[in-house]
Tab-separated table of C-alpha atoms and ligand atoms in Angstrom:
chain	number	residue	atom	x	y	z
M	1	MET	CA	0.000	0.000	0.000
M	2	ASN	CA	1.371	3.388	-1.015
M	3	LYS	CA	1.356	5.559	2.108
M	4	ASN	CA	2.539	8.811	0.506
M	5	LYS	CA	0.043	11.564	1.143
M	6	ASN	CA	0.801	13.647	-1.939
M	7	LEU	CA	-2.199	13.457	-4.240
M	8	VAL	CA	-2.489	14.034	-7.989
M	9	VAL	CA	-5.838	15.160	-9.385
M	10	VAL	CA	-6.344	15.112	-13.149
M	11	GLY	CA	-9.196	15.623	-15.559
M	12	ALA	CA	-10.196	12.207	-16.891
M	13	GLN	CA	-12.049	13.432	-19.997
M	14	TRP	CA	-11.500	16.322	-22.450
M	15	GLY	CA	-11.063	19.052	-19.822
M	16	ASP	CA	-13.592	21.153	-17.901
M	17	GLU	CA	-14.567	18.246	-15.691
M	18	GLY	CA	-14.862	20.497	-12.654
M	19	LYS	CA	-11.256	20.056	-11.474
M	20	GLY	CA	-11.025	23.595	-10.118
M	21	ARG	CA	-13.990	23.307	-7.779
M	22	ILE	CA	-13.016	19.817	-6.558
M	23	ILE	CA	-9.393	20.862	-5.962
M	24	ASP	CA	-10.641	23.938	-4.105
M	25	LEU	CA	-12.557	21.572	-1.835
M	26	LEU	CA	-9.793	18.985	-1.385
M	27	SER	CA	-7.123	21.655	-0.806
M	28	GLU	CA	-8.443	22.149	2.728
M	29	LYS	CA	-6.554	18.986	3.711
M	30	PHE	CA	-3.240	19.874	1.993
M	31	ASP	CA	-0.442	22.350	2.726
M	32	ILE	CA	0.464	23.099	-0.890
M	33	VAL	CA	-1.369	22.982	-4.231
M	34	SER	CA	0.832	22.813	-7.309
M	35	ARG	CA	0.176	23.000	-11.032
M	36	PHE	CA	2.540	20.965	-13.207
M	37	GLN	CA	1.557	21.585	-16.844
M	38	GLY	CA	-0.601	23.671	-19.129
M	39	GLY	CA	-1.063	27.405	-19.104
M	40	SER	CA	-3.630	30.068	-19.788
M	41	ASN	CA	-5.639	27.605	-21.892
M	42	ALA	CA	-7.047	26.336	-18.579
M	43	GLY	CA	-10.142	27.902	-17.067
M	44	HIS	CA	-11.020	26.582	-13.615
M	45	THR	CA	-14.276	27.895	-12.163
M	46	ILE	CA	-14.926	28.021	-8.451
M	47	ILE	CA	-18.127	29.304	-6.930
M	48	ILE	CA	-18.060	30.291	-3.275
M	49	LYS	CA	-21.193	31.769	-1.749
M	50	ASN	CA	-22.558	32.692	-5.155
M	51	LYS	CA	-19.353	34.506	-6.143
M	52	LYS	CA	-17.618	33.171	-9.247
M	53	ILE	CA	-13.840	33.021	-9.623
M	54	VAL	CA	-12.151	31.778	-12.804
M	55	LEU	CA	-8.484	30.826	-12.508
M	56	HIS	CA	-6.240	30.267	-15.525
M	57	HIS	CA	-2.722	29.940	-14.153
M	58	ILE	CA	-3.015	29.982	-10.398
M	59	PRO	CA	-3.891	26.768	-8.554
M	60	SER	CA	-7.236	26.674	-6.777
M	61	GLY	CA	-5.504	26.476	-3.375
M	62	VAL	CA	-4.967	30.255	-3.551
M	63	LEU	CA	-8.517	30.757	-2.308
M	64	ARG	CA	-7.733	29.276	1.103
M	65	ASN	CA	-5.883	31.068	3.846
M	66	GLY	CA	-2.634	29.481	4.928
M	67	LYS	CA	-2.177	27.366	1.775
M	68	ILE	CA	0.702	27.799	-0.615
M	69	SER	CA	0.145	27.705	-4.380
M	70	VAL	CA	2.938	26.688	-6.713
M	71	ILE	CA	3.208	26.841	-10.495
M	72	GLY	CA	5.816	24.277	-11.479
M	73	ASN	CA	8.448	24.174	-14.212
M	74	GLY	CA	6.151	22.144	-16.510
M	75	ALA	CA	3.674	24.978	-16.880
M	76	VAL	CA	3.835	27.718	-19.508
M	77	ILE	CA	2.893	31.192	-18.336
M	78	ASP	CA	1.508	34.246	-20.067
M	79	PRO	CA	2.980	37.158	-18.103
M	80	ASP	CA	0.105	39.488	-19.013
M	81	ILE	CA	-2.567	37.005	-17.967
M	82	ILE	CA	-0.953	36.023	-14.682
M	83	VAL	CA	-0.437	39.655	-13.657
M	84	ASP	CA	-4.123	40.347	-14.375
M	85	GLU	CA	-5.103	37.210	-12.478
M	86	ILE	CA	-3.151	38.233	-9.383
M	87	LYS	CA	-4.573	41.757	-9.513
M	88	ALA	CA	-8.137	40.422	-9.923
M	89	LEU	CA	-7.726	38.081	-6.943
M	90	ARG	CA	-6.382	40.911	-4.772
M	91	LYS	CA	-9.312	43.080	-5.814
M	92	LYS	CA	-11.657	40.331	-4.640
M	93	GLY	CA	-9.944	40.387	-1.251
M	94	TYR	CA	-7.648	37.358	-1.613
M	95	LYS	CA	-4.129	37.683	-0.340
M	96	VAL	CA	-1.581	36.920	-3.071
M	97	THR	CA	2.078	37.521	-2.215
M	98	GLY	CA	5.386	35.769	-2.667
M	99	LYS	CA	4.607	33.954	0.581
M	100	ASN	CA	1.577	32.063	-0.739
M	101	LEU	CA	2.251	31.961	-4.502
M	102	LYS	CA	5.486	30.614	-5.939
M	103	ILE	CA	6.248	30.456	-9.659
M	104	SER	CA	9.026	28.290	-11.054
M	105	GLU	CA	11.975	30.183	-12.475
M	106	LEU	CA	12.150	27.376	-15.041
M	107	ALA	CA	8.610	27.844	-16.334
M	108	HIS	CA	8.526	29.034	-19.941
M	109	LEU	CA	6.939	32.314	-20.977
M	110	ILE	CA	4.157	32.590	-23.503
M	111	LEU	CA	5.189	35.546	-25.671
M	112	PRO	CA	3.113	37.653	-28.099
M	113	PHE	CA	4.413	35.814	-31.171
M	114	HIS	CA	3.291	32.473	-29.700
M	115	LYS	CA	-0.284	33.714	-29.636
M	116	LEU	CA	-0.084	35.188	-33.154
M	117	ILE	CA	1.358	31.934	-34.531
M	118	ASP	CA	-1.262	29.822	-32.703
M	119	ILE	CA	-4.144	31.881	-34.118
M	120	GLY	CA	-2.561	32.259	-37.580
M	121	ARG	CA	-1.973	28.550	-37.889
M	122	GLU	CA	-5.561	27.754	-37.006
M	123	ILE	CA	-6.773	30.133	-39.729
M	124	ILE	CA	-4.530	28.445	-42.306
M	125	LYS	CA	-5.765	24.996	-41.254
M	126	GLY	CA	-9.355	26.068	-41.896
M	127	LYS	CA	-11.731	23.169	-41.431
M	128	ASN	CA	-8.896	21.011	-40.169
M	129	ALA	CA	-8.139	23.406	-37.294
M	130	ILE	CA	-7.645	21.944	-33.828
M	131	GLY	CA	-9.885	24.535	-32.232
M	132	THR	CA	-7.184	25.722	-29.830
M	133	THR	CA	-7.845	28.351	-27.205
M	134	GLY	CA	-5.591	30.730	-29.171
M	135	ARG	CA	-3.502	31.298	-26.058
M	136	GLY	CA	-0.189	30.391	-27.694
M	137	ILE	CA	0.210	27.108	-25.836
M	138	GLY	CA	1.428	24.936	-28.738
M	139	PRO	CA	4.009	27.430	-30.115
M	140	CYS	CA	5.343	28.071	-26.590
M	141	TYR	CA	5.880	24.359	-25.850
M	142	GLU	CA	7.424	23.996	-29.324
M	143	ASP	CA	10.031	26.621	-28.452
M	144	LYS	CA	10.703	24.868	-25.154
M	145	ILE	CA	11.356	21.573	-26.902
M	146	SER	CA	13.397	23.186	-29.684
M	147	ARG	CA	15.500	24.858	-26.983
M	148	GLN	CA	14.757	28.453	-27.836
M	149	GLY	CA	12.185	29.291	-25.180
M	150	ILE	CA	12.442	32.088	-22.627
M	151	ARG	CA	12.100	31.122	-18.976
M	152	PHE	CA	11.435	33.358	-15.970
M	153	ILE	CA	15.052	32.849	-14.943
M	154	ASP	CA	16.085	34.630	-18.160
M	155	LEU	CA	14.370	37.841	-17.056
M	156	SER	CA	16.881	38.620	-14.337
M	157	ASN	CA	19.474	39.987	-16.792
M	158	LYS	CA	18.040	42.449	-19.297
M	159	LYS	CA	21.058	42.397	-21.586
M	160	ILE	CA	21.193	38.614	-21.882
M	161	LEU	CA	17.409	38.513	-22.335
M	162	LYS	CA	17.642	41.034	-25.155
M	163	ASP	CA	20.367	39.032	-26.906
M	164	LYS	CA	18.325	35.847	-26.659
M	165	LEU	CA	15.161	37.513	-27.919
M	166	LYS	CA	17.005	39.167	-30.773
M	167	MET	CA	17.985	35.755	-32.017
M	168	THR	CA	14.462	34.384	-31.553
M	169	LEU	CA	12.843	37.347	-33.282
M	170	LYS	CA	15.074	36.862	-36.322
M	171	GLU	CA	13.147	33.686	-36.987
M	172	LYS	CA	9.742	34.634	-35.545
M	173	ASN	CA	9.439	37.957	-37.366
M	174	LYS	CA	10.099	36.212	-40.674
M	175	ILE	CA	7.424	33.671	-39.880
M	176	LEU	CA	4.978	36.353	-38.726
M	177	SER	CA	5.328	38.480	-41.820
M	178	LEU	CA	5.853	35.846	-44.506
M	179	VAL	CA	3.511	33.102	-43.318
M	180	PHE	CA	0.897	34.857	-41.221
M	181	ASN	CA	0.834	38.308	-42.753
M	182	GLN	CA	1.343	39.889	-39.345
M	183	LYS	CA	3.347	42.936	-38.241
M	184	LYS	CA	6.876	42.337	-37.000
M	185	ILE	CA	7.465	42.491	-33.256
M	186	SER	CA	9.834	45.174	-31.990
M	187	ILE	CA	12.598	43.886	-29.753
M	188	ASN	CA	12.595	47.024	-27.604
M	189	THR	CA	8.852	46.975	-26.947
M	190	LEU	CA	8.960	43.258	-26.167
M	191	VAL	CA	11.875	43.572	-23.744
M	192	ASP	CA	10.397	46.645	-22.047
M	193	ASP	CA	7.020	44.917	-21.602
M	194	LEU	CA	8.692	41.843	-20.161
M	195	MET	CA	10.796	43.878	-17.741
M	196	LYS	CA	7.660	45.678	-16.560
M	197	ARG	CA	5.973	42.339	-15.909
M	198	PHE	CA	9.107	41.002	-14.237
M	199	LYS	CA	9.114	43.902	-11.793
M	200	PHE	CA	5.621	42.911	-10.688
M	201	LEU	CA	6.237	39.139	-10.695
M	202	LYS	CA	9.725	39.082	-9.184
M	203	GLU	CA	8.546	38.347	-5.652
M	204	PHE	CA	6.869	35.111	-6.822
M	205	ILE	CA	9.699	33.622	-8.881
M	206	VAL	CA	11.750	31.000	-7.080
M	207	ASN	CA	13.330	27.585	-7.398
M	208	THR	CA	10.056	25.702	-6.884
M	209	GLU	CA	11.535	22.197	-7.137
M	210	ASP	CA	13.706	23.037	-4.174
M	211	PHE	CA	10.798	24.551	-2.265
M	212	LEU	CA	8.552	21.545	-2.982
M	213	ASN	CA	11.162	18.926	-2.109
M	214	LYS	CA	12.090	20.681	1.135
M	215	SER	CA	8.401	20.853	2.004
M	216	VAL	CA	7.916	17.134	1.306
M	217	ASN	CA	10.918	16.309	3.476
M	218	GLN	CA	9.440	18.399	6.273
M	219	GLY	CA	6.301	16.259	6.101
M	220	LYS	CA	4.122	18.798	4.280
M	221	SER	CA	1.494	17.484	1.884
M	222	ILE	CA	1.060	18.496	-1.749
M	223	LEU	CA	-2.000	18.329	-3.957
M	224	PHE	CA	-0.968	18.349	-7.625
M	225	GLU	CA	-3.569	20.065	-9.792
M	226	GLY	CA	-3.895	18.882	-13.397
M	227	ALA	CA	-5.130	21.110	-16.173
M	228	GLN	CA	-6.939	19.973	-19.337
M	229	GLY	CA	-7.703	16.235	-19.334
M	230	VAL	CA	-6.218	12.855	-20.181
M	231	MET	CA	-8.029	12.704	-23.531
M	232	LEU	CA	-6.207	15.957	-24.459
M	233	ASP	CA	-2.788	14.516	-23.537
M	234	ILE	CA	-0.106	15.023	-26.171
M	235	ASP	CA	0.709	11.277	-26.257
M	236	PHE	CA	-2.364	9.427	-25.064
M	237	GLY	CA	-5.138	11.794	-26.129
M	238	THR	CA	-6.978	12.053	-29.424
M	239	TYR	CA	-3.916	13.328	-31.319
M	240	PRO	CA	-3.670	15.727	-33.129
M	241	PHE	CA	-6.773	17.169	-31.435
M	242	VAL	CA	-4.998	17.554	-28.115
M	243	THR	CA	-3.145	20.179	-26.153
M	244	SER	CA	0.649	20.431	-26.255
M	245	SER	CA	1.490	19.156	-22.783
M	246	SER	CA	1.423	15.873	-20.942
M	247	THR	CA	-1.758	15.965	-18.885
M	248	ILE	CA	-1.413	12.566	-17.228
M	249	SER	CA	-0.744	11.934	-13.529
M	250	SER	CA	2.878	10.854	-13.902
M	251	ASN	CA	3.812	14.219	-15.410
M	252	ALA	CA	3.210	15.760	-11.987
M	253	SER	CA	6.734	14.551	-11.241
M	254	SER	CA	8.519	15.972	-14.327
M	255	GLY	CA	6.421	19.116	-14.152
M	256	THR	CA	7.473	19.953	-10.589
M	257	GLY	CA	10.732	18.128	-9.883
M	258	VAL	CA	9.229	16.094	-7.042
M	259	PRO	CA	10.513	12.494	-7.390
M	260	TYR	CA	7.819	10.055	-8.495
M	261	LYS	CA	8.369	7.826	-5.478
M	262	LYS	CA	6.973	10.617	-3.292
M	263	PHE	CA	3.544	10.377	-4.902
M	264	GLY	CA	0.510	8.742	-3.333
M	265	LYS	CA	-2.929	8.411	-4.834
M	266	SER	CA	-4.185	9.739	-8.103
M	267	ILE	CA	-7.792	10.826	-8.553
M	268	GLY	CA	-9.569	11.436	-11.865
M	269	ILE	CA	-12.394	13.933	-12.222
M	270	SER	CA	-15.154	13.148	-14.684
M	271	LYS	CA	-18.485	14.717	-15.394
M	272	ALA	CA	-21.462	12.351	-15.127
M	273	TYR	CA	-21.757	13.011	-18.864
M	274	ALA	CA	-19.106	14.281	-21.303
M	275	THR	CA	-18.131	17.552	-22.976
M	276	ARG	CA	-15.428	18.717	-25.314
M	277	VAL	CA	-14.445	22.177	-26.615
M	278	GLY	CA	-12.602	22.376	-29.905
M	279	HIS	CA	-12.489	19.793	-32.656
M	280	GLY	CA	-11.654	16.099	-32.688
M	281	PRO	CA	-13.224	12.722	-32.006
M	282	PHE	CA	-16.083	12.572	-29.522
M	283	PRO	CA	-17.948	9.286	-30.065
M	284	THR	CA	-20.825	9.937	-27.637
M	285	GLU	CA	-21.528	13.490	-28.818
M	286	MET	CA	-25.256	14.273	-28.964
M	287	ILE	CA	-25.749	16.259	-32.138
M	288	ASP	CA	-29.443	16.751	-31.554
M	289	ASP	CA	-31.935	18.724	-29.470
M	290	GLU	CA	-31.091	16.691	-26.376
M	291	GLY	CA	-27.430	17.686	-26.739
M	292	LEU	CA	-28.376	21.351	-27.108
M	293	ALA	CA	-30.671	21.128	-24.093
M	294	LEU	CA	-27.867	19.536	-22.069
M	295	ARG	CA	-25.550	22.406	-23.040
M	296	GLU	CA	-28.076	24.964	-21.815
M	297	PHE	CA	-29.096	23.184	-18.612
M	298	GLY	CA	-25.470	22.324	-17.807
M	299	ASP	CA	-24.314	25.845	-18.741
M	300	GLU	CA	-21.658	24.279	-20.941
M	301	TYR	CA	-19.750	27.290	-22.218
M	302	GLY	CA	-15.953	27.509	-22.008
M	303	ALA	CA	-14.483	29.286	-18.984
M	304	THR	CA	-11.531	30.583	-21.057
M	305	THR	CA	-12.974	31.333	-24.481
M	306	GLY	CA	-16.734	31.315	-23.864
M	307	ARG	CA	-17.134	28.827	-26.712
M	308	PRO	CA	-20.123	26.468	-26.543
M	309	ARG	CA	-19.005	23.021	-25.398
M	310	ARG	CA	-19.999	19.937	-27.370
M	311	CYS	CA	-22.056	17.680	-25.100
M	312	GLY	CA	-22.618	13.933	-24.995
M	313	TRP	CA	-23.170	10.868	-22.816
M	314	LEU	CA	-20.599	9.516	-20.390
M	315	ASP	CA	-18.089	7.392	-22.281
M	316	LEU	CA	-16.772	4.567	-20.119
M	317	ILE	CA	-14.388	3.374	-22.840
M	318	ALA	CA	-12.614	6.737	-22.881
M	319	LEU	CA	-12.734	6.897	-19.094
M	320	LYS	CA	-11.233	3.415	-18.789
M	321	HIS	CA	-8.374	4.584	-21.013
M	322	SER	CA	-7.687	7.427	-18.536
M	323	VAL	CA	-7.915	5.081	-15.557
M	324	GLU	CA	-5.324	2.795	-17.125
M	325	ILE	CA	-2.875	5.466	-18.309
M	326	CYS	CA	-2.945	7.322	-14.991
M	327	GLY	CA	-3.468	4.361	-12.678
M	328	LEU	CA	-6.375	6.242	-11.145
M	329	ASP	CA	-7.258	5.108	-7.632
M	330	GLU	CA	-10.570	6.935	-7.440
M	331	ILE	CA	-13.044	8.794	-9.617
M	332	ILE	CA	-15.012	11.873	-8.593
M	333	LEU	CA	-18.166	12.419	-10.651
M	334	THR	CA	-19.295	16.009	-11.116
M	335	LYS	CA	-22.482	17.651	-12.368
M	336	VAL	CA	-24.624	14.706	-11.311
M	337	ASP	CA	-27.470	17.194	-10.737
M	338	ILE	CA	-27.520	18.113	-14.429
M	339	LEU	CA	-28.514	14.617	-15.599
M	340	SER	CA	-31.786	14.959	-13.668
M	341	MET	CA	-33.082	16.859	-16.718
M	342	PHE	CA	-33.531	13.510	-18.496
M	343	ASN	CA	-35.918	10.626	-17.850
M	344	ASN	CA	-33.387	8.101	-19.098
M	345	ILE	CA	-29.645	8.473	-19.413
M	346	ASN	CA	-27.136	6.603	-21.537
M	347	VAL	CA	-23.649	5.402	-20.746
M	348	CYS	CA	-21.305	4.184	-23.469
M	349	VAL	CA	-19.985	0.700	-22.708
M	350	GLY	CA	-18.390	-0.198	-26.070
M	351	TYR	CA	-17.995	0.896	-29.671
M	352	LYS	CA	-19.053	-0.703	-32.954
M	353	TYR	CA	-17.230	-0.169	-36.210
M	354	LYS	CA	-18.144	-2.217	-39.299
M	355	SER	CA	-18.351	-5.745	-37.905
M	356	GLN	CA	-15.901	-5.085	-35.074
M	357	LYS	CA	-16.675	-4.350	-31.426
M	358	PHE	CA	-14.276	-2.352	-29.241
M	359	LYS	CA	-13.859	-2.481	-25.484
M	360	LYS	CA	-10.704	-0.354	-25.593
M	361	PHE	CA	-10.344	3.186	-26.889
M	362	PRO	CA	-9.019	2.859	-30.485
M	363	MET	CA	-6.108	5.276	-31.040
M	364	ASP	CA	-6.403	5.034	-34.829
M	365	ASN	CA	-8.200	8.142	-36.137
M	366	ASN	CA	-9.516	6.127	-39.068
M	367	ILE	CA	-11.460	4.053	-36.571
M	368	ILE	CA	-12.336	6.425	-33.721
M	369	ASP	CA	-13.823	8.953	-36.145
M	370	HIS	CA	-16.379	6.397	-37.292
M	371	VAL	CA	-17.251	4.269	-34.276
M	372	GLU	CA	-20.821	3.997	-33.085
M	373	PRO	CA	-21.306	3.881	-29.307
M	374	ILE	CA	-23.003	0.926	-27.636
M	375	TYR	CA	-25.146	2.276	-24.800
M	376	LYS	CA	-26.544	0.965	-21.559
M	377	THR	CA	-29.556	2.953	-20.394
M	378	PHE	CA	-30.278	3.975	-16.802
M	379	LYS	CA	-33.236	5.706	-15.191
M	380	ALA	CA	-32.349	9.258	-14.198
M	381	TRP	CA	-32.968	10.701	-10.725
M	382	ASN	CA	-34.809	13.624	-9.325
M	383	ASN	CA	-32.694	16.466	-7.933
M	384	GLU	CA	-34.939	16.762	-4.882
M	385	ASP	CA	-33.992	13.187	-3.951
M	386	LEU	CA	-30.300	14.167	-3.863
M	387	LYS	CA	-31.051	16.061	-0.638
M	388	ASN	CA	-32.020	12.823	1.140
M	389	LYS	CA	-29.553	10.950	3.297
M	390	LYS	CA	-29.832	7.923	1.048
M	391	LEU	CA	-28.937	8.330	-2.629
M	392	PRO	CA	-31.796	7.640	-5.082
M	393	SER	CA	-31.651	3.991	-6.165
M	394	SER	CA	-31.306	4.944	-9.850
M	395	LEU	CA	-28.165	6.962	-9.021
M	396	GLN	CA	-26.853	4.119	-6.879
M	397	SER	CA	-27.174	1.703	-9.824
M	398	PHE	CA	-25.468	4.227	-12.146
M	399	ILE	CA	-22.514	4.632	-9.762
M	400	LYS	CA	-22.212	0.908	-9.021
M	401	TYR	CA	-22.134	0.134	-12.714
M	402	ILE	CA	-19.382	2.702	-13.348
M	403	GLU	CA	-17.311	1.346	-10.457
M	404	LYS	CA	-17.627	-2.210	-11.711
M	405	PHE	CA	-16.831	-1.274	-15.294
M	406	LEU	CA	-13.744	0.751	-14.355
M	407	ASN	CA	-12.752	-1.328	-11.340
M	408	VAL	CA	-12.254	1.952	-9.475
M	409	LYS	CA	-14.185	3.496	-6.623
M	410	VAL	CA	-16.333	6.584	-7.160
M	411	SER	CA	-15.388	8.393	-3.955
M	412	MET	CA	-17.444	11.567	-4.281
M	413	ILE	CA	-20.118	13.133	-6.445
M	414	SER	CA	-20.938	16.785	-6.873
M	415	ILE	CA	-24.500	17.986	-7.187
M	416	GLY	CA	-24.069	21.714	-7.714
M	417	PRO	CA	-21.252	24.186	-8.343
M	418	GLU	CA	-20.936	25.578	-4.783
M	419	ARG	CA	-18.056	24.447	-2.593
M	420	GLU	CA	-20.235	22.350	-0.261
M	421	GLN	CA	-22.486	20.791	-2.903
M	422	VAL	CA	-20.813	17.393	-2.794
M	423	ILE	CA	-21.629	13.983	-1.389
M	424	TYR	CA	-18.813	11.776	-0.061
M	425	LEU	CA	-19.449	8.098	-0.794
Z	501	GDP	P1	-12.308	22.697	-14.864
Z	501	GDP	O1	-11.627	23.365	-15.996
Z	501	GDP	O2	-12.128	21.226	-14.855
Z	501	GDP	O3	-11.978	23.320	-13.538
Z	501	GDP	O4	-13.875	22.950	-15.099
Z	501	GDP	P2	-14.567	24.326	-15.578
Z	501	GDP	O5	-14.559	25.284	-14.464
Z	501	GDP	O6	-14.014	24.760	-16.871
Z	501	GDP	O7	-16.029	23.801	-15.898
Z	501	GDP	C1	-16.818	23.186	-14.940
Z	501	GDP	C2	-18.129	23.984	-14.799
Z	501	GDP	O8	-19.094	23.203	-14.125
Z	501	GDP	C3	-17.962	25.230	-13.945
Z	501	GDP	O9	-18.800	26.226	-14.456
Z	501	GDP	C4	-18.445	24.801	-12.568
Z	501	GDP	O10	-18.966	25.870	-11.799
Z	501	GDP	C5	-19.532	23.827	-12.927
Z	501	GDP	N1	-19.733	22.728	-11.958
Z	501	GDP	C6	-18.778	21.966	-11.385
Z	501	GDP	N2	-19.339	20.983	-10.644
Z	501	GDP	C7	-20.679	21.138	-10.774
Z	501	GDP	C8	-21.813	20.400	-10.276
Z	501	GDP	O11	-21.709	19.410	-9.572
Z	501	GDP	N3	-23.040	20.826	-10.680
Z	501	GDP	C9	-23.219	21.918	-11.471
Z	501	GDP	N4	-24.448	22.260	-11.806
Z	501	GDP	N5	-22.171	22.642	-11.951
Z	501	GDP	C10	-20.936	22.242	-11.603
Z	502	IMO	P1	-9.185	23.088	-18.367
Z	502	IMO	O1	-7.953	23.054	-17.508
Z	502	IMO	C1	-11.082	22.141	-22.156
Z	502	IMO	C2	-8.564	22.208	-25.711
Z	502	IMO	C3	-8.879	23.260	-26.757
Z	502	IMO	C4	-8.457	22.521	-28.004
Z	502	IMO	C5	-7.228	21.745	-27.556
Z	502	IMO	C6	-5.912	22.435	-27.866
Z	502	IMO	O2	-10.067	24.253	-18.110
Z	502	IMO	O3	-9.889	21.783	-18.327
Z	502	IMO	P2	-4.660	24.522	-26.778
Z	502	IMO	O4	-5.099	25.952	-26.631
Z	502	IMO	O5	-4.350	23.858	-25.487
Z	502	IMO	O6	-3.579	24.350	-27.783
Z	502	IMO	O7	-5.944	23.788	-27.404
Z	502	IMO	O8	-7.360	21.592	-26.151
Z	502	IMO	N1	-8.333	22.711	-24.352
Z	502	IMO	C7	-9.210	22.604	-23.353
Z	502	IMO	N2	-10.464	22.122	-23.346
Z	502	IMO	N3	-10.525	22.566	-21.009
Z	502	IMO	C8	-9.254	23.034	-20.999
Z	502	IMO	O9	-8.622	23.343	-19.842
Z	502	IMO	C9	-8.553	23.109	-22.221
Z	502	IMO	N4	-7.321	23.527	-22.570
Z	502	IMO	C10	-7.202	23.273	-23.873
Z	502	IMO	O10	-10.233	23.601	-26.762
Z	502	IMO	O11	-9.445	21.582	-28.353
Z	503	MG	MG1	-12.018	24.550	-17.652
């Protein structure tokens, strides 16, 4: 039995599973909450006493007094967006200082040309676009991997930063003007803007791997907060319709510098149905009036871009894939209240394609694009019955079936967006 108390929480679908609100709840029991990948593409909504907070970069732990939030080396950070986020939190009365928010000096910066390239590339792709958030995530991770990215640590010496950016802009400005028909970026404006941001952010920028490892050795507990979802993982998601980072549990180690042997459980968050923003395979998508009604009742609009989310039934084949890749120990099901809008609900338990049946998620786009879901139907529940001590029997059967199918316990369900609207099982 693994006795480590450090917990990893990831989205087990295509993002927007309700990670933010669950992590906000779970963070009460942890000393530190740390992000390990992703960037301003994330939008994590938390509702506390009717007040809505949307976080893009900062872990949900920031909303609790006495907790420390960390953004690890694996994340990519838009300096403009994080400065705005900190200012907005302070305006709402939350304390955000270098004492309770620490940003890795090794985290890469999302720069203006990353966003222009991201958006320009999507326009060129036309109907084959990925449907990115336009936040520059892909181009920023590309520069990291091709060893020409700019990290926070590079901001401490203006001259060296300018030399590095000069070299980068030689290439980027050609790409911007020749490929994307965009204006060239001025080195002086870029450096001045970055130095202005650095002045504000300086107090937060530290060696986070050192901070985290010291904390672990002192017996402190860490909750690792995933962004996006396993089905958007760069390796194991529905490539190429994925994000550009590794969203799976094991990346919490590479994305923070905390050795993998220090990790305990891993929990996956899943909606009781499924949604996806952007393009790409979604076998259980409901392209009908029921799907539209689910979008409205579930308020399924993106927290980052406001785009309508595609909606569909819970897909246990996709979820099983996430359980296996991440070794999930538990599942938390969110938005259980929303399914009460139906009389009957479907759950996908297999796929059909030509004469073949699939019990595993097919990674071949030629197959996954054409599969037909095999459904098992359950009776829905009434929201009023969720207030009773005993769960409605229809919901009990739904949960039991999921647990048996995945061979994983459903440890909690959420029945509304407020912090306390959860039921521990
Ligand atoms: P995240 O990116 O995984 O943190 O999820 P988002 O914040 O993008 O999307 C989840 C949405 O569902 C948010 O608007 C939440 O307020 C809302 N939400 C989360 N859990 C529940 C729930 O149990 N019931 C209802 N009705 N809404 C929920
Ligand atoms: P949270 O953390 C849902 C999707 C985009 C697009 C694909 C690639 O709130 O769950 P990117 O901008 O990352 O290059 O876009 O990934 N995507 C998300 N979908 N929730 C997110 O984050 C997402 N982050 C990226 O819509 O399909
Ligand atoms: Mg989201």
